[in-house]
XYZ file of C-alpha atoms in Angstrom:
446
model
C 0.236 -0.101 0.317
C 2.770 2.341 0.917
C 4.610 1.856 -3.177
C 0.893 1.856 -4.554
C -0.833 4.775 -3.002
C 2.241 7.058 -2.673
C 3.448 9.999 -3.999
C 6.434 12.357 -3.038
C 6.409 14.992 -1.334
C 8.808 18.078 -1.832
C 10.338 20.683 1.014
C 12.154 23.682 -1.024
C 13.636 26.215 0.801
C 13.918 29.893 -1.028
C 16.836 31.152 1.128
C 15.039 33.030 3.720
C 14.523 30.135 5.718
C 10.487 29.719 4.674
C 9.672 26.192 3.832
C 6.954 25.560 0.992
C 5.920 22.135 0.216
C 4.481 20.359 -3.654
C 3.749 16.884 -3.972
C 2.812 14.655 -6.744
C 4.875 13.016 -9.403
C 5.798 15.775 -10.906
C 9.221 18.575 -9.699
C 9.242 20.236 -6.407
C 6.710 22.872 -7.406
C 3.960 20.702 -9.195
C 0.214 19.922 -7.293
C 0.928 22.729 -4.284
C -0.108 20.400 -1.182
C -0.050 24.473 0.545
C 2.895 26.603 2.047
C 4.332 25.772 5.497
C 6.323 28.347 7.152
C 9.693 27.119 8.592
C 12.360 28.758 10.796
C 15.748 27.670 8.408
C 16.924 26.208 12.128
C 14.322 23.369 11.587
C 15.886 21.817 9.054
C 18.362 20.510 11.505
C 15.997 18.362 12.246
C 17.221 16.422 9.711
C 20.951 16.761 10.034
C 20.489 15.103 13.768
C 18.525 12.102 12.038
C 21.680 12.150 10.123
C 20.389 12.091 6.972
C 22.606 14.690 4.661
C 25.804 16.097 4.908
C 26.721 19.634 5.849
C 27.071 20.904 2.627
C 23.632 18.864 1.954
C 22.311 20.826 4.552
C 23.244 24.031 2.932
C 22.171 23.557 -0.041
C 18.192 22.707 1.330
C 18.393 25.532 3.737
C 19.065 27.963 0.331
C 23.083 28.671 1.224
C 24.286 28.422 -1.703
C 23.805 25.567 -4.694
C 24.891 22.335 -5.833
C 27.984 23.393 -8.789
C 27.065 23.860 -11.846
C 26.270 20.254 -14.159
C 28.777 19.830 -16.831
C 27.316 17.695 -19.084
C 30.475 16.370 -21.126
C 32.806 16.544 -17.723
C 30.039 13.970 -16.377
C 29.816 11.454 -19.694
C 33.851 12.010 -20.563
C 35.086 11.689 -16.471
C 37.080 9.055 -14.731
C 35.922 5.434 -14.452
C 35.255 5.598 -10.645
C 33.780 8.771 -8.764
C 35.800 11.386 -7.658
C 37.390 10.822 -4.230
C 35.678 13.978 -2.658
C 32.403 12.034 -3.270
C 33.096 8.627 -3.102
C 30.340 9.201 0.260
C 27.592 9.385 -2.344
C 26.974 13.449 -2.431
C 23.493 14.280 -3.079
C 23.541 15.535 -6.363
C 26.608 15.337 -7.988
C 27.792 12.145 -7.254
C 28.941 10.230 -10.399
C 26.038 7.625 -11.374
C 27.215 5.117 -14.480
C 28.688 7.601 -16.944
C 26.813 10.634 -15.568
C 26.256 12.931 -12.793
C 24.597 15.697 -11.479
C 21.524 17.491 -11.504
C 21.079 20.199 -14.240
C 17.537 20.726 -15.449
C 15.936 23.867 -15.456
C 13.554 22.636 -12.849
C 16.116 21.651 -10.881
C 16.444 22.919 -6.723
C 17.403 20.799 -4.194
C 14.752 19.532 -1.715
C 13.791 17.162 1.292
C 11.239 15.152 -0.001
C 10.225 11.828 0.914
C 7.708 9.025 -0.466
C 4.711 8.602 1.749
C 1.352 7.144 1.208
C -1.939 9.525 2.088
C -1.865 12.972 3.172
C 0.271 14.836 5.470
C 0.213 18.012 6.406
C 2.600 18.634 9.374
C 5.396 20.663 8.462
C 8.004 18.507 11.025
C 6.546 15.775 10.076
C 7.176 16.317 6.279
C 10.950 17.227 7.343
C 11.406 13.045 8.643
C 9.367 10.922 5.999
C 12.345 10.392 3.905
C 14.351 8.664 7.419
C 12.231 5.399 5.950
C 14.441 5.217 2.939
C 17.938 6.592 4.424
C 19.081 2.739 5.285
C 17.180 1.146 1.718
C 21.117 -0.203 0.724
C 21.379 -1.519 4.467
C 18.388 -3.296 4.259
C 18.963 -4.537 0.804
C 22.603 -5.882 1.875
C 20.241 -7.616 5.222
C 17.669 -9.640 2.821
C 20.699 -11.104 0.377
C 22.010 -12.911 3.391
C 25.080 -13.613 2.346
C 24.227 -14.199 -1.350
C 25.444 -12.269 -4.424
C 23.017 -9.647 -6.476
C 23.631 -9.007 -10.044
C 22.700 -5.687 -11.553
C 21.906 -7.621 -15.259
C 21.689 -4.113 -18.348
C 22.855 -1.443 -19.260
C 23.026 2.141 -18.065
C 20.352 2.837 -16.192
C 21.373 -0.541 -14.126
C 24.740 0.498 -13.991
C 23.640 3.755 -12.173
C 21.369 1.591 -9.539
C 24.494 -0.131 -8.749
C 26.313 2.973 -8.232
C 23.555 4.132 -5.997
C 23.502 1.232 -3.399
C 27.379 2.188 -3.050
C 26.621 5.535 -2.138
C 23.912 4.268 0.133
C 26.092 2.127 1.568
C 28.991 4.955 1.900
C 26.065 7.330 3.656
C 25.344 4.943 5.696
C 28.103 4.322 7.697
C 29.440 8.206 6.985
C 25.812 9.941 8.613
C 24.458 6.981 10.440
C 27.248 5.818 11.829
C 27.335 1.805 11.473
C 30.075 -0.097 10.924
C 29.960 -1.159 7.019
C 32.791 -2.334 4.966
C 32.460 -1.256 1.155
C 34.917 -3.188 -1.314
C 34.894 -2.059 -4.493
C 36.789 -3.762 -7.502
C 36.220 -5.321 -11.779
C 36.806 -8.693 -12.527
C 38.028 -8.849 -15.885
C 36.106 -11.419 -18.381
C 37.302 -14.010 -20.633
C 35.231 -15.401 -23.767
C 35.624 -18.570 -23.996
C 34.170 -21.269 -26.903
C 32.424 -21.989 -23.581
C 30.973 -18.791 -22.628
C 30.828 -17.697 -26.366
C 32.431 -14.967 -28.265
C 30.643 -11.726 -27.661
C 28.949 -9.752 -30.766
C 30.707 -6.880 -30.163
C 34.734 -5.361 -29.943
C 34.883 -2.474 -28.522
C 32.018 0.182 -27.669
C 29.188 1.054 -25.132
C 27.883 -2.421 -25.611
C 31.014 -4.424 -24.850
C 31.797 -6.255 -21.653
C 34.917 -6.515 -20.938
C 34.634 -6.356 -16.973
C 32.309 -7.401 -14.102
C 31.760 -4.487 -11.937
C 31.656 -5.582 -7.567
C 30.873 -4.447 -4.508
C 31.499 -6.508 -1.853
C 29.845 -5.753 1.557
C 30.144 -6.212 4.809
C 28.076 -4.764 8.524
C 29.160 -5.094 11.846
C 26.824 -4.370 14.062
C 23.069 -4.664 14.969
C 21.610 -8.152 15.354
C 23.458 -10.222 13.078
C 26.698 -9.852 10.878
C 25.637 -8.941 7.571
C 27.811 -9.695 4.001
C 26.190 -9.407 0.271
C 28.144 -8.409 -3.213
C 26.795 -6.515 -5.739
C 27.303 -7.037 -9.245
C 26.881 -5.670 -12.302
C 26.656 -7.039 -15.795
C 25.961 -5.040 -19.001
C 23.929 -6.156 -21.109
C 22.618 -3.304 -23.477
C 19.965 -5.873 -25.198
C 20.011 -9.469 -25.934
C 23.624 -10.324 -25.861
C 23.519 -14.096 -24.645
C 27.258 -14.843 -24.467
C 26.890 -12.000 -21.349
C 24.996 -14.355 -19.431
C 27.775 -17.057 -19.189
C 28.935 -14.310 -16.582
C 26.222 -14.743 -14.117
C 26.496 -18.108 -13.036
C 27.573 -16.582 -9.730
C 24.979 -14.884 -9.375
C 21.867 -15.640 -6.941
C 20.008 -12.849 -7.457
C 19.347 -11.728 -10.795
C 17.662 -8.291 -11.809
C 16.952 -7.553 -15.244
C 15.179 -5.387 -18.176
C 15.196 -4.640 -21.830
C 13.970 -1.602 -23.446
C 15.364 1.666 -23.610
C 17.575 0.322 -26.550
C 14.940 -1.348 -28.715
C 12.709 1.170 -30.811
C 9.224 1.607 -28.493
C 7.305 1.786 -31.847
C 8.835 -1.255 -33.417
C 9.886 -2.970 -30.778
C 13.220 -3.713 -32.412
C 16.847 -3.319 -31.414
C 18.257 0.447 -31.665
C 21.980 0.108 -33.833
C 21.806 -3.666 -34.148
C 24.575 -5.290 -35.750
C 24.283 -7.508 -38.766
C 23.744 -10.642 -35.660
C 20.405 -9.063 -33.940
C 18.746 -8.052 -37.072
C 16.086 -10.453 -36.162
C 16.208 -9.067 -32.737
C 12.794 -7.852 -31.561
C 11.297 -7.493 -27.672
C 8.915 -9.496 -28.829
C 11.700 -11.995 -29.247
C 13.937 -10.756 -26.917
C 11.748 -10.517 -23.393
C 10.777 -14.113 -23.406
C 13.900 -15.207 -24.176
C 15.560 -13.204 -21.221
C 12.958 -14.746 -19.351
C 13.479 -18.234 -19.796
C 16.779 -17.282 -19.127
C 15.574 -15.929 -15.910
C 13.361 -18.801 -14.866
C 16.263 -21.658 -15.737
C 18.246 -19.175 -13.565
C 16.297 -19.318 -10.748
C 15.375 -23.179 -10.633
C 19.166 -24.173 -10.473
C 19.680 -23.859 -6.442
C 17.649 -23.325 -3.658
C 17.460 -19.550 -2.184
C 18.432 -17.740 -5.999
C 15.301 -15.713 -7.395
C 14.978 -13.377 -10.605
C 13.470 -9.714 -10.535
C 12.173 -7.746 -13.535
C 12.891 -4.263 -13.564
C 10.438 -2.119 -14.674
C 11.752 0.430 -17.287
C 12.177 3.792 -15.968
C 10.147 6.863 -17.557
C 11.803 9.087 -19.673
C 10.993 12.602 -19.720
C 11.676 14.593 -23.009
C 9.157 17.580 -24.850
C 7.276 15.455 -26.875
C 4.089 13.437 -27.143
C 4.933 10.501 -25.261
C 7.653 11.158 -23.448
C 10.448 9.463 -25.690
C 13.810 10.864 -27.238
C 12.910 13.104 -30.199
C 15.599 15.055 -31.814
C 13.648 18.492 -31.237
C 13.017 17.601 -27.444
C 14.912 20.631 -25.729
C 13.874 19.660 -22.112
C 12.852 17.334 -19.464
C 9.015 17.984 -18.955
C 6.158 15.538 -16.772
C 4.850 12.867 -19.407
C 1.640 12.615 -20.468
C -0.417 10.910 -17.988
C -1.657 7.397 -19.088
C -3.026 3.644 -18.011
C -4.095 2.583 -14.595
C -4.979 5.552 -12.174
C -3.829 8.542 -14.227
C -0.009 6.923 -13.722
C 2.879 7.474 -16.548
C 3.026 3.933 -17.614
C 5.246 4.376 -20.917
C 5.642 1.730 -24.117
C 7.924 0.016 -22.728
C 6.130 -1.431 -19.934
C 2.903 -1.713 -21.914
C 4.878 -4.165 -24.241
C 6.324 -6.107 -21.206
C 2.569 -6.177 -20.039
C 1.771 -8.346 -23.051
C 4.188 -10.407 -22.800
C 4.509 -11.230 -19.111
C 0.631 -12.079 -20.065
C 1.410 -14.641 -22.061
C 4.141 -16.641 -19.922
C 2.890 -15.560 -16.716
C 0.384 -15.333 -14.261
C -0.246 -13.690 -10.122
C 1.193 -16.071 -8.080
C -1.634 -17.549 -5.518
C -0.981 -18.324 -1.592
C 0.386 -21.460 -1.271
C -2.312 -24.223 -0.760
C -5.571 -23.626 -2.284
C -3.728 -22.717 -5.952
C -6.816 -19.611 -6.202
C -6.636 -17.017 -3.702
C -3.633 -14.327 -5.101
C -0.336 -13.720 -3.272
C -0.627 -10.790 -0.582
C 2.743 -10.115 -3.395
C 0.496 -10.182 -6.160
C 0.989 -8.395 -8.789
C 4.761 -7.994 -8.438
C 5.422 -11.929 -7.828
C 4.295 -13.769 -10.855
C 4.288 -17.210 -11.952
C 5.722 -18.110 -15.610
C 6.266 -20.632 -18.024
C 8.763 -21.034 -20.013
C 10.722 -23.820 -22.848
C 14.220 -23.993 -22.649
C 14.957 -24.781 -26.070
C 12.454 -22.100 -27.589
C 13.184 -22.338 -31.135
C 10.808 -19.695 -31.866
C 12.775 -16.718 -29.746
C 15.982 -15.460 -29.046
C 16.657 -18.372 -26.808
C 20.644 -19.296 -25.013
C 19.277 -22.959 -26.696
C 19.050 -21.110 -30.010
C 22.506 -19.116 -29.482
C 24.416 -21.937 -28.668
C 23.115 -24.453 -31.357
C 23.360 -21.712 -34.383
C 26.785 -20.349 -33.375
C 28.080 -24.025 -32.215
C 29.849 -22.569 -28.927
C 28.852 -23.542 -25.538
C 28.494 -27.141 -25.463
C 28.392 -28.180 -21.976
C 25.735 -25.496 -21.253
C 23.737 -26.798 -24.309
C 24.052 -29.901 -23.169
C 23.056 -29.317 -19.806
C 19.491 -27.439 -21.264
C 18.392 -30.689 -23.565
C 19.179 -32.721 -20.234
C 16.613 -31.157 -18.422
C 12.881 -30.627 -18.691
C 12.055 -28.617 -21.724
C 9.777 -26.852 -19.604
C 10.364 -24.883 -16.559
C 8.168 -22.947 -14.227
C 9.326 -20.696 -11.466
C 8.996 -17.341 -9.972
C 9.243 -14.108 -11.619
C 9.707 -10.955 -9.301
C 8.562 -7.653 -10.322
C 10.440 -4.583 -9.390
C 8.229 -2.103 -10.241
C 9.718 1.425 -9.581
C 8.690 3.597 -12.119
C 6.097 6.197 -10.643
C 9.236 6.347 -8.212
C 11.112 8.392 -10.697
C 8.390 10.395 -12.151
C 10.041 13.417 -11.630
C 11.200 15.717 -14.626
C 13.776 17.900 -12.718
C 15.956 14.949 -11.028
C 17.202 14.072 -15.147
C 20.565 14.855 -15.010
C 20.032 17.498 -17.561
C 17.943 19.390 -20.350
C 19.406 17.092 -22.899
C 19.203 13.494 -20.981
C 15.670 12.964 -19.819
C 16.435 9.309 -19.263
C 19.125 9.098 -16.905
C 18.666 10.333 -13.131
C 20.962 11.757 -10.271
C 22.360 10.633 -7.468
C 19.505 11.690 -4.987
C 19.369 9.454 -2.046
C 15.651 9.527 -0.912
C 14.974 8.536 -4.816
C 17.424 5.100 -4.517
C 17.032 4.408 -1.495
C 12.977 4.265 -1.801
C 13.803 1.828 -4.796
C 15.729 -0.517 -2.649
């Protein structure tokens, strides 16, 4: 209920100690819920609550603003975060290949996702404490397992956001957290398959790795979070997920939102569309989750784009990020990718039922789906089809052929598109796909 009925509450400061609040799915000035006067010192409650660095408190109180974002520096900057920002300074820290909030509508705000009406100004400023430890709770839930984010630059942003959230929790909340970051080079062989790419943004040369240990509290917690590059269907990249217990994946932004065809496809991918590749990816997810106890497969929703076009998708004529057209159930923003996913899921999956009776919906429905796929389906871009067509990966092909052809299992849905329906949190007016680092945003998602 917190998620389904929720919305953002934003509290901003005008530089004179006056707080104004806004809510809804848009930016901080949209759908005002009324102004609440506040002395600037009242924001210290959030600082005392150990949510913000001193520089961030100044921004929220109207004392200065984050530095102007340099888009070229963000895109071409070093692969590792600026040492001065490794703690996850909000709005400016590296996420994927981007850093900074630079849209025209951007302004610092104390933001919290909440369900129901919140009229008390002091409570509004305390709300985000729920999300402050989102990455910490994620590590505790993983309980020693390895979670792999398998996807494009959006998934790389989630990967970096998890690391920032853990460092913030250590620095601001006094938690004893060790974060070890590394890159593990991959080695393509006849048993992994050879990459479709030899260079460029789609080429996977290493798996990003963050190993975490949390000491203290009721128990010691460990986990490993990894990022495996997967810009569209690239079956050989999945060979480097064998050590993953939990896989989180998505297809979308690198396919045409109208035709479903893969964008910038090479000659080996001319037949690839969302209609062939989503079922193939679901088949891999089901096979992966069935391989050993404790494995899980999670499908991430596509995040909203906010380009200044009729449907929010990128067009060359776009000049800024704007609220996207409202469509779908309850007026929530649903773009073409998520609508297409729903149709494909409907063919292969049903909402999970409560254990025992086979009829009552699970309390997690519709976020928990029971899906069925064929391991050797010749009609999709399946792993098995890739193994046969390419002549590679004999042991992997024989393993699939030695198992029952039909696999049924559970796919969890990570539907967070509504959380990200905030145009002012994009990187800049030219990039209305990627988001900057807002701790409450990613904390709430985790």
